[in-house]
Amino acid sequence: MSLLWDREKSIESLINEIKRYTDSSIYMDLTTGKYTIKPNRKTPPEEIGGLLVLDKHNCKVETISSPSLDELVNEVKVIWTDLDERKEKTVQVQELGLYQAQDKETISVEVNYKAINDGQLALKLATRDLKGLSYPLKIGALEANRVAYSLSPGGKFVLNWEPDGIYNLVCIVTAISYGTPRDNKIVIDFIQDISELGEVFYIDPATGFTPINTGAEIVDNYVLEEIPYWLNKAAGEGPEDYRPMIMAEDPTGTSKGFNLFYKEDPATFVQNNSVGQFCPVGRVLQAYPRTGPVDTSGNLLLIQPPENWLPYEDATDDEIRLSGVNLIYMNKELMAIKSSQILASGLLLVTEVWRGALDTTIKEHPVNSEVWFISSGVTTTKEHWETQPLTLTYRL
């Protein structure tokens, strides 16, 4: 994240931006007199029992409410900045269950996180925001006695309020007025803690350093095909020449590439003069039947994408026809994804796909079929061969 403080903006606006990006609260510590930023993060289960409990014996709830179904949001779009390409990009996530409950009407908000320059982080922020906007969080205000004096903005407590059927609700203090010692009242504005609603589809990485200079691993999962005529021509090679197209899955998830060796029998192996690029691979979660050349059904192609994969951006007809973007490979069929969306569950739902691309045949694809995202990474050799009977052997 990279935030620029424009001198024309106040320091308060900069702090508010930091709070928005990090989902934090800021307050002045009454004991130190210093400002403190407290991020809102999930409370460990073993610490829940130590939170202050407010109930009818020490507080009175003045107001409490939650948004109606029509006020909830089922889609969040986040704008972020790609520094490599020097342009703004958009990622989006959708809560499909809420979309169905709202009569299949897309209720979307667009959030500006232009200080973010990592696509995966932008996707994580979109998921975080959708989590709060798609759930009817309880918001309210209450008066408590001096037992709540230890609370501060961003602090958490447990609310039990029988008149509204609320039990063991973890809440966050959004504002607090400590009153005076004489009135014995502390006024608290609060909101339900979003972090206690369940995990998002990202898993926090394990802490600690893991050396990356480990020994070479065997590349077990790969597919070898001939580069299609059109792609070979687009690369500036003779379209009639033969070159391989190798899709290889990273065996560790952290490898930087692989070495490719090839030989024309019975010669000795020659190492390709560049490091091979791994190709992201996912799995279809339901059987994908034959369809027409353009499938706009929007619910047939559901994919479990690979980890740390940056989703394809939606493409125009011309980008697909002229540039061959957003290509995927499944069981010898090439397709081009025109539009898709990442669901709140982390799954990739393809809403429009062009099938049988580059002279391949439309096929049925059983569940768990591999989906190779070849526009994100595929390997070939610089050497090419004229079309003639020959035998080539490859080793990864």
PDB file of N, CA and C in Angstrom, residues 170-256:
ATOM      1  N   VAL A 170     -20.879 -10.487  20.054  1.00  0.00           N
ATOM      2  CA  VAL A 170     -19.626  -9.745  20.178  1.00  0.00           C
ATOM      3  C   VAL A 170     -19.759  -8.432  19.404  1.00  0.00           C
ATOM      4  N   CYS A 171     -19.517  -7.324  20.091  1.00  0.00           N
ATOM      5  CA  CYS A 171     -19.699  -6.000  19.492  1.00  0.00           C
ATOM      6  C   CYS A 171     -18.412  -5.188  19.593  1.00  0.00           C
ATOM      7  N   ILE A 172     -18.312  -4.182  18.727  1.00  0.00           N
ATOM      8  CA  ILE A 172     -17.173  -3.271  18.715  1.00  0.00           C
ATOM      9  C   ILE A 172     -17.664  -1.868  19.056  1.00  0.00           C
ATOM     10  N   VAL A 173     -16.925  -1.185  19.891  1.00  0.00           N
ATOM     11  CA  VAL A 173     -17.244   0.195  20.249  1.00  0.00           C
ATOM     12  C   VAL A 173     -16.848   1.107  19.090  1.00  0.00           C
ATOM     13  N   THR A 174     -17.810   1.851  18.553  1.00  0.00           N
ATOM     14  CA  THR A 174     -17.502   2.809  17.482  1.00  0.00           C
ATOM     15  C   THR A 174     -17.338   4.225  18.026  1.00  0.00           C
ATOM     16  N   ALA A 175     -17.993   4.525  19.133  1.00  0.00           N
ATOM     17  CA  ALA A 175     -17.850   5.828  19.790  1.00  0.00           C
ATOM     18  C   ALA A 175     -18.235   5.650  21.250  1.00  0.00           C
ATOM     19  N   ILE A 176     -17.620   6.461  22.113  1.00  0.00           N
ATOM     20  CA  ILE A 176     -17.906   6.326  23.543  1.00  0.00           C
ATOM     21  C   ILE A 176     -17.803   7.689  24.217  1.00  0.00           C
ATOM     22  N   SER A 177     -18.747   7.953  25.107  1.00  0.00           N
ATOM     23  CA  SER A 177     -18.727   9.160  25.929  1.00  0.00           C
ATOM     24  C   SER A 177     -18.685   8.717  27.385  1.00  0.00           C
ATOM     25  N   TYR A 178     -17.618   9.123  28.094  1.00  0.00           N
ATOM     26  CA  TYR A 178     -17.421   8.624  29.454  1.00  0.00           C
ATOM     27  C   TYR A 178     -18.238   9.381  30.488  1.00  0.00           C
ATOM     28  N   GLY A 179     -18.915  10.449  30.068  1.00  0.00           N
ATOM     29  CA  GLY A 179     -19.759  11.179  31.000  1.00  0.00           C
ATOM     30  C   GLY A 179     -18.954  11.821  32.115  1.00  0.00           C
ATOM     31  N   THR A 180     -19.603  11.972  33.251  1.00  0.00           N
ATOM     32  CA  THR A 180     -18.947  12.549  34.433  1.00  0.00           C
ATOM     33  C   THR A 180     -19.095  11.576  35.590  1.00  0.00           C
ATOM     34  N   PRO A 181     -18.228  11.663  36.566  1.00  0.00           N
ATOM     35  CA  PRO A 181     -18.361  10.762  37.725  1.00  0.00           C
ATOM     36  C   PRO A 181     -19.702  10.885  38.431  1.00  0.00           C
ATOM     37  N   ARG A 182     -20.368  12.041  38.290  1.00  0.00           N
ATOM     38  CA  ARG A 182     -21.622  12.239  39.002  1.00  0.00           C
ATOM     39  C   ARG A 182     -22.793  11.513  38.356  1.00  0.00           C
ATOM     40  N   ASP A 183     -22.855  11.528  37.013  1.00  0.00           N
ATOM     41  CA  ASP A 183     -24.027  10.903  36.379  1.00  0.00           C
ATOM     42  C   ASP A 183     -23.894   9.390  36.277  1.00  0.00           C
ATOM     43  N   ASN A 184     -22.666   8.868  36.455  1.00  0.00           N
ATOM     44  CA  ASN A 184     -22.456   7.411  36.495  1.00  0.00           C
ATOM     45  C   ASN A 184     -22.914   6.719  35.224  1.00  0.00           C
ATOM     46  N   LYS A 185     -22.880   7.441  34.082  1.00  0.00           N
ATOM     47  CA  LYS A 185     -23.332   6.860  32.818  1.00  0.00           C
ATOM     48  C   LYS A 185     -22.219   6.938  31.773  1.00  0.00           C
ATOM     49  N   ILE A 186     -22.081   5.867  31.047  1.00  0.00           N
ATOM     50  CA  ILE A 186     -21.179   5.833  29.903  1.00  0.00           C
ATOM     51  C   ILE A 186     -22.026   5.483  28.683  1.00  0.00           C
ATOM     52  N   VAL A 187     -22.009   6.352  27.676  1.00  0.00           N
ATOM     53  CA  VAL A 187     -22.816   6.145  26.472  1.00  0.00           C
ATOM     54  C   VAL A 187     -21.935   5.524  25.393  1.00  0.00           C
ATOM     55  N   ILE A 188     -22.400   4.420  24.823  1.00  0.00           N
ATOM     56  CA  ILE A 188     -21.603   3.656  23.854  1.00  0.00           C
ATOM     57  C   ILE A 188     -22.401   3.459  22.571  1.00  0.00           C
ATOM     58  N   ASP A 189     -21.798   3.823  21.446  1.00  0.00           N
ATOM     59  CA  ASP A 189     -22.306   3.415  20.132  1.00  0.00           C
ATOM     60  C   ASP A 189     -21.540   2.168  19.715  1.00  0.00           C
ATOM     61  N   PHE A 190     -22.235   1.191  19.156  1.00  0.00           N
ATOM     62  CA  PHE A 190     -21.570  -0.080  18.855  1.00  0.00           C
ATOM     63  C   PHE A 190     -22.090  -0.669  17.551  1.00  0.00           C
ATOM     64  N   ILE A 191     -21.326  -1.622  17.031  1.00  0.00           N
ATOM     65  CA  ILE A 191     -21.712  -2.394  15.852  1.00  0.00           C
ATOM     66  C   ILE A 191     -21.277  -3.834  16.061  1.00  0.00           C
ATOM     67  N   GLN A 192     -22.022  -4.741  15.510  1.00  0.00           N
ATOM     68  CA  GLN A 192     -21.674  -6.155  15.613  1.00  0.00           C
ATOM     69  C   GLN A 192     -20.309  -6.413  14.982  1.00  0.00           C
ATOM     70  N   ASP A 193     -19.505  -7.252  15.622  1.00  0.00           N
ATOM     71  CA  ASP A 193     -18.146  -7.534  15.152  1.00  0.00           C
ATOM     72  C   ASP A 193     -18.194  -8.409  13.909  1.00  0.00           C
ATOM     73  N   ILE A 194     -17.729  -7.849  12.784  1.00  0.00           N
ATOM     74  CA  ILE A 194     -17.762  -8.576  11.516  1.00  0.00           C
ATOM     75  C   ILE A 194     -16.816  -9.768  11.515  1.00  0.00           C
ATOM     76  N   SER A 195     -15.727  -9.672  12.285  1.00  0.00           N
ATOM     77  CA  SER A 195     -14.726 -10.741  12.251  1.00  0.00           C
ATOM     78  C   SER A 195     -15.225 -12.029  12.882  1.00  0.00           C
ATOM     79  N   GLU A 196     -16.335 -11.967  13.631  1.00  0.00           N
ATOM     80  CA  GLU A 196     -16.872 -13.175  14.256  1.00  0.00           C
ATOM     81  C   GLU A 196     -17.911 -13.874  13.384  1.00  0.00           C
ATOM     82  N   LEU A 197     -18.087 -13.418  12.139  1.00  0.00           N
ATOM     83  CA  LEU A 197     -19.108 -14.016  11.275  1.00  0.00           C
ATOM     84  C   LEU A 197     -18.605 -15.243  10.540  1.00  0.00           C
ATOM     85  N   GLY A 198     -17.355 -15.591  10.687  1.00  0.00           N
ATOM     86  CA  GLY A 198     -16.807 -16.721   9.943  1.00  0.00           C
ATOM     87  C   GLY A 198     -15.665 -16.263   9.074  1.00  0.00           C
ATOM     88  N   GLU A 199     -14.891 -17.221   8.602  1.00  0.00           N
ATOM     89  CA  GLU A 199     -13.699 -16.907   7.831  1.00  0.00           C
ATOM     90  C   GLU A 199     -14.045 -16.579   6.383  1.00  0.00           C
ATOM     91  N   VAL A 200     -13.255 -15.706   5.770  1.00  0.00           N
ATOM     92  CA  VAL A 200     -13.353 -15.477   4.341  1.00  0.00           C
ATOM     93  C   VAL A 200     -12.579 -16.566   3.631  1.00  0.00           C
ATOM     94  N   PHE A 201     -12.568 -16.542   2.281  1.00  0.00           N
ATOM     95  CA  PHE A 201     -11.940 -17.648   1.587  1.00  0.00           C
ATOM     96  C   PHE A 201     -10.423 -17.546   1.535  1.00  0.00           C
ATOM     97  N   TYR A 202      -9.865 -16.462   2.103  1.00  0.00           N
ATOM     98  CA  TYR A 202      -8.416 -16.403   2.252  1.00  0.00           C
ATOM     99  C   TYR A 202      -8.030 -16.991   3.604  1.00  0.00           C
ATOM    100  N   ILE A 203      -6.941 -17.703   3.654  1.00  0.00           N
ATOM    101  CA  ILE A 203      -6.424 -18.265   4.890  1.00  0.00           C
ATOM    102  C   ILE A 203      -5.159 -17.503   5.250  1.00  0.00           C
ATOM    103  N   ASP A 204      -5.089 -17.043   6.496  1.00  0.00           N
ATOM    104  CA  ASP A 204      -3.902 -16.301   6.903  1.00  0.00           C
ATOM    105  C   ASP A 204      -2.664 -17.161   6.735  1.00  0.00           C
ATOM    106  N   PRO A 205      -1.614 -16.619   6.118  1.00  0.00           N
ATOM    107  CA  PRO A 205      -0.402 -17.419   5.945  1.00  0.00           C
ATOM    108  C   PRO A 205       0.259 -17.716   7.275  1.00  0.00           C
ATOM    109  N   ALA A 206       0.922 -18.851   7.338  1.00  0.00           N
ATOM    110  CA  ALA A 206       1.635 -19.216   8.552  1.00  0.00           C
ATOM    111  C   ALA A 206       2.776 -18.236   8.796  1.00  0.00           C
ATOM    112  N   THR A 207       3.043 -17.953  10.082  1.00  0.00           N
ATOM    113  CA  THR A 207       4.133 -17.051  10.417  1.00  0.00           C
ATOM    114  C   THR A 207       5.452 -17.796  10.392  1.00  0.00           C
ATOM    115  N   GLY A 208       6.527 -17.048  10.361  1.00  0.00           N
ATOM    116  CA  GLY A 208       7.849 -17.670  10.339  1.00  0.00           C
ATOM    117  C   GLY A 208       8.396 -17.752   8.930  1.00  0.00           C
ATOM    118  N   PHE A 209       9.708 -17.752   8.837  1.00  0.00           N
ATOM    119  CA  PHE A 209      10.364 -17.765   7.534  1.00  0.00           C
ATOM    120  C   PHE A 209      10.601 -19.193   7.071  1.00  0.00           C
ATOM    121  N   THR A 210      10.291 -19.456   5.822  1.00  0.00           N
ATOM    122  CA  THR A 210      10.572 -20.751   5.210  1.00  0.00           C
ATOM    123  C   THR A 210      11.565 -20.547   4.084  1.00  0.00           C
ATOM    124  N   PRO A 211      12.714 -21.195   4.140  1.00  0.00           N
ATOM    125  CA  PRO A 211      13.710 -21.000   3.082  1.00  0.00           C
ATOM    126  C   PRO A 211      13.130 -21.356   1.720  1.00  0.00           C
ATOM    127  N   ILE A 212      13.455 -20.547   0.717  1.00  0.00           N
ATOM    128  CA  ILE A 212      12.941 -20.801  -0.625  1.00  0.00           C
ATOM    129  C   ILE A 212      13.960 -21.505  -1.506  1.00  0.00           C
ATOM    130  N   ASN A 213      15.203 -21.599  -1.043  1.00  0.00           N
ATOM    131  CA  ASN A 213      16.242 -22.225  -1.862  1.00  0.00           C
ATOM    132  C   ASN A 213      16.325 -23.723  -1.584  1.00  0.00           C
ATOM    133  N   THR A 214      15.198 -24.399  -1.714  1.00  0.00           N
ATOM    134  CA  THR A 214      15.167 -25.841  -1.518  1.00  0.00           C
ATOM    135  C   THR A 214      15.607 -26.540  -2.798  1.00  0.00           C
ATOM    136  N   GLY A 215      15.747 -27.849  -2.710  1.00  0.00           N
ATOM    137  CA  GLY A 215      16.167 -28.607  -3.873  1.00  0.00           C
ATOM    138  C   GLY A 215      15.099 -28.652  -4.945  1.00  0.00           C
ATOM    139  N   ALA A 216      15.499 -29.111  -6.115  1.00  0.00           N
ATOM    140  CA  ALA A 216      14.560 -29.191  -7.235  1.00  0.00           C
ATOM    141  C   ALA A 216      13.473 -30.221  -6.952  1.00  0.00           C
ATOM    142  N   GLU A 217      12.275 -29.930  -7.401  1.00  0.00           N
ATOM    143  CA  GLU A 217      11.135 -30.826  -7.252  1.00  0.00           C
ATOM    144  C   GLU A 217      10.752 -31.393  -8.617  1.00  0.00           C
ATOM    145  N   ILE A 218      10.190 -32.587  -8.596  1.00  0.00           N
ATOM    146  CA  ILE A 218       9.721 -33.204  -9.833  1.00  0.00           C
ATOM    147  C   ILE A 218       8.403 -32.550 -10.250  1.00  0.00           C
ATOM    148  N   VAL A 219       8.305 -32.181 -11.511  1.00  0.00           N
ATOM    149  CA  VAL A 219       7.059 -31.629 -12.048  1.00  0.00           C
ATOM    150  C   VAL A 219       6.209 -32.799 -12.526  1.00  0.00           C
ATOM    151  N   ASP A 220       5.210 -33.152 -11.721  1.00  0.00           N
ATOM    152  CA  ASP A 220       4.398 -34.335 -12.019  1.00  0.00           C
ATOM    153  C   ASP A 220       3.245 -34.036 -12.968  1.00  0.00           C
ATOM    154  N   ASN A 221       2.648 -32.863 -12.820  1.00  0.00           N
ATOM    155  CA  ASN A 221       1.423 -32.568 -13.563  1.00  0.00           C
ATOM    156  C   ASN A 221       1.711 -31.571 -14.681  1.00  0.00           C
ATOM    157  N   TYR A 222       1.634 -32.035 -15.911  1.00  0.00           N
ATOM    158  CA  TYR A 222       1.847 -31.148 -17.052  1.00  0.00           C
ATOM    159  C   TYR A 222       1.118 -31.706 -18.268  1.00  0.00           C
ATOM    160  N   VAL A 223       0.893 -30.843 -19.239  1.00  0.00           N
ATOM    161  CA  VAL A 223       0.225 -31.212 -20.489  1.00  0.00           C
ATOM    162  C   VAL A 223       1.082 -30.695 -21.635  1.00  0.00           C
ATOM    163  N   LEU A 224       1.257 -31.523 -22.646  1.00  0.00           N
ATOM    164  CA  LEU A 224       2.049 -31.152 -23.816  1.00  0.00           C
ATOM    165  C   LEU A 224       1.145 -31.142 -25.039  1.00  0.00           C
ATOM    166  N   GLU A 225       1.096 -30.000 -25.726  1.00  0.00           N
ATOM    167  CA  GLU A 225       0.311 -29.861 -26.939  1.00  0.00           C
ATOM    168  C   GLU A 225       1.135 -29.096 -27.976  1.00  0.00           C
ATOM    169  N   GLU A 226       0.665 -29.098 -29.193  1.00  0.00           N
ATOM    170  CA  GLU A 226       1.266 -28.261 -30.223  1.00  0.00           C
ATOM    171  C   GLU A 226       0.622 -26.882 -30.171  1.00  0.00           C
ATOM    172  N   ILE A 227       1.453 -25.841 -30.288  1.00  0.00           N
ATOM    173  CA  ILE A 227       0.897 -24.487 -30.285  1.00  0.00           C
ATOM    174  C   ILE A 227      -0.055 -24.333 -31.469  1.00  0.00           C
ATOM    175  N   PRO A 228      -1.272 -23.855 -31.216  1.00  0.00           N
ATOM    176  CA  PRO A 228      -2.219 -23.679 -32.320  1.00  0.00           C
ATOM    177  C   PRO A 228      -1.667 -22.761 -33.411  1.00  0.00           C
ATOM    178  N   TYR A 229      -2.101 -23.009 -34.629  1.00  0.00           N
ATOM    179  CA  TYR A 229      -1.654 -22.259 -35.812  1.00  0.00           C
ATOM    180  C   TYR A 229      -1.748 -20.754 -35.583  1.00  0.00           C
ATOM    181  N   TRP A 230      -2.881 -20.286 -35.066  1.00  0.00           N
ATOM    182  CA  TRP A 230      -3.106 -18.849 -34.913  1.00  0.00           C
ATOM    183  C   TRP A 230      -2.154 -18.246 -33.899  1.00  0.00           C
ATOM    184  N   LEU A 231      -1.925 -18.932 -32.755  1.00  0.00           N
ATOM    185  CA  LEU A 231      -1.019 -18.404 -31.741  1.00  0.00           C
ATOM    186  C   LEU A 231       0.416 -18.377 -32.248  1.00  0.00           C
ATOM    187  N   ASN A 232       0.796 -19.380 -33.026  1.00  0.00           N
ATOM    188  CA  ASN A 232       2.144 -19.406 -33.588  1.00  0.00           C
ATOM    189  C   ASN A 232       2.340 -18.229 -34.548  1.00  0.00           C
ATOM    190  N   LYS A 233       1.317 -17.969 -35.339  1.00  0.00           N
ATOM    191  CA  LYS A 233       1.387 -16.851 -36.281  1.00  0.00           C
ATOM    192  C   LYS A 233       1.429 -15.523 -35.538  1.00  0.00           C
ATOM    193  N   ALA A 234       0.635 -15.408 -34.466  1.00  0.00           N
ATOM    194  CA  ALA A 234       0.609 -14.163 -33.696  1.00  0.00           C
ATOM    195  C   ALA A 234       1.944 -13.894 -33.008  1.00  0.00           C
ATOM    196  N   ALA A 235       2.704 -14.967 -32.713  1.00  0.00           N
ATOM    197  CA  ALA A 235       4.006 -14.816 -32.064  1.00  0.00           C
ATOM    198  C   ALA A 235       5.099 -14.441 -33.047  1.00  0.00           C
ATOM    199  N   GLY A 236       4.774 -14.351 -34.327  1.00  0.00           N
ATOM    200  CA  GLY A 236       5.750 -13.969 -35.329  1.00  0.00           C
ATOM    201  C   GLY A 236       6.521 -15.118 -35.918  1.00  0.00           C
ATOM    202  N   GLU A 237       6.141 -16.351 -35.581  1.00  0.00           N
ATOM    203  CA  GLU A 237       6.803 -17.519 -36.150  1.00  0.00           C
ATOM    204  C   GLU A 237       6.066 -17.953 -37.413  1.00  0.00           C
ATOM    205  N   GLY A 238       6.738 -18.778 -38.182  1.00  0.00           N
ATOM    206  CA  GLY A 238       6.063 -19.330 -39.343  1.00  0.00           C
ATOM    207  C   GLY A 238       4.896 -20.184 -38.899  1.00  0.00           C
ATOM    208  N   PRO A 239       3.690 -19.860 -39.301  1.00  0.00           N
ATOM    209  CA  PRO A 239       2.528 -20.595 -38.798  1.00  0.00           C
ATOM    210  C   PRO A 239       2.551 -22.074 -39.142  1.00  0.00           C
ATOM    211  N   GLU A 240       3.344 -22.443 -40.170  1.00  0.00           N
ATOM    212  CA  GLU A 240       3.384 -23.856 -40.539  1.00  0.00           C
ATOM    213  C   GLU A 240       4.425 -24.616 -39.721  1.00  0.00           C
ATOM    214  N   ASP A 241       5.239 -23.903 -38.923  1.00  0.00           N
ATOM    215  CA  ASP A 241       6.276 -24.556 -38.132  1.00  0.00           C
ATOM    216  C   ASP A 241       5.682 -25.155 -36.863  1.00  0.00           C
ATOM    217  N   TYR A 242       6.403 -26.140 -36.346  1.00  0.00           N
ATOM    218  CA  TYR A 242       5.954 -26.806 -35.119  1.00  0.00           C
ATOM    219  C   TYR A 242       6.711 -26.241 -33.921  1.00  0.00           C
ATOM    220  N   ARG A 243       5.962 -25.902 -32.875  1.00  0.00           N
ATOM    221  CA  ARG A 243       6.551 -25.595 -31.571  1.00  0.00           C
ATOM    222  C   ARG A 243       5.638 -26.184 -30.510  1.00  0.00           C
ATOM    223  N   PRO A 244       6.215 -26.633 -29.386  1.00  0.00           N
ATOM    224  CA  PRO A 244       5.380 -27.228 -28.342  1.00  0.00           C
ATOM    225  C   PRO A 244       4.728 -26.159 -27.471  1.00  0.00           C
ATOM    226  N   MET A 245       3.638 -26.525 -26.837  1.00  0.00           N
ATOM    227  CA  MET A 245       2.995 -25.691 -25.824  1.00  0.00           C
ATOM    228  C   MET A 245       2.904 -26.543 -24.563  1.00  0.00           C
ATOM    229  N   ILE A 246       3.648 -26.150 -23.544  1.00  0.00           N
ATOM    230  CA  ILE A 246       3.747 -26.955 -22.328  1.00  0.00           C
ATOM    231  C   ILE A 246       3.075 -26.209 -21.190  1.00  0.00           C
ATOM    232  N   MET A 247       2.079 -26.859 -20.595  1.00  0.00           N
ATOM    233  CA  MET A 247       1.397 -26.335 -19.415  1.00  0.00           C
ATOM    234  C   MET A 247       1.823 -27.188 -18.229  1.00  0.00           C
ATOM    235  N   ALA A 248       2.493 -26.589 -17.258  1.00  0.00           N
ATOM    236  CA  ALA A 248       3.029 -27.325 -16.113  1.00  0.00           C
ATOM    237  C   ALA A 248       2.552 -26.679 -14.822  1.00  0.00           C
ATOM    238  N   GLU A 249       2.121 -27.521 -13.875  1.00  0.00           N
ATOM    239  CA  GLU A 249       1.654 -27.030 -12.581  1.00  0.00           C
ATOM    240  C   GLU A 249       2.816 -26.950 -11.601  1.00  0.00           C
ATOM    241  N   ASP A 250       2.864 -25.860 -10.852  1.00  0.00           N
ATOM    242  CA  ASP A 250       3.895 -25.677  -9.831  1.00  0.00           C
ATOM    243  C   ASP A 250       3.706 -26.739  -8.744  1.00  0.00           C
ATOM    244  N   PRO A 251       4.688 -27.628  -8.509  1.00  0.00           N
ATOM    245  CA  PRO A 251       4.501 -28.704  -7.525  1.00  0.00           C
ATOM    246  C   PRO A 251       4.534 -28.222  -6.085  1.00  0.00           C
ATOM    247  N   THR A 252       5.087 -27.040  -5.824  1.00  0.00           N
ATOM    248  CA  THR A 252       5.225 -26.556  -4.447  1.00  0.00           C
ATOM    249  C   THR A 252       4.357 -25.344  -4.141  1.00  0.00           C
ATOM    250  N   GLY A 253       3.940 -24.613  -5.160  1.00  0.00           N
ATOM    251  CA  GLY A 253       3.202 -23.373  -4.949  1.00  0.00           C
ATOM    252  C   GLY A 253       4.093 -22.165  -4.757  1.00  0.00           C
ATOM    253  N   THR A 254       5.400 -22.376  -4.614  1.00  0.00           N
ATOM    254  CA  THR A 254       6.340 -21.264  -4.408  1.00  0.00           C
ATOM    255  C   THR A 254       7.502 -21.297  -5.393  1.00  0.00           C
ATOM    256  N   SER A 255       7.512 -22.255  -6.301  1.00  0.00           N
ATOM    257  CA  SER A 255       8.620 -22.361  -7.253  1.00  0.00           C
ATOM    258  C   SER A 255       8.568 -21.214  -8.256  1.00  0.00           C
ATOM    259  N   LYS A 256       9.734 -20.842  -8.759  1.00  0.00           N
ATOM    260  CA  LYS A 256       9.833 -19.719  -9.684  1.00  0.00           C
ATOM    261  C   LYS A 256       9.760 -20.148 -11.147  1.00  0.00           C
TER     262      LYS A 256
END
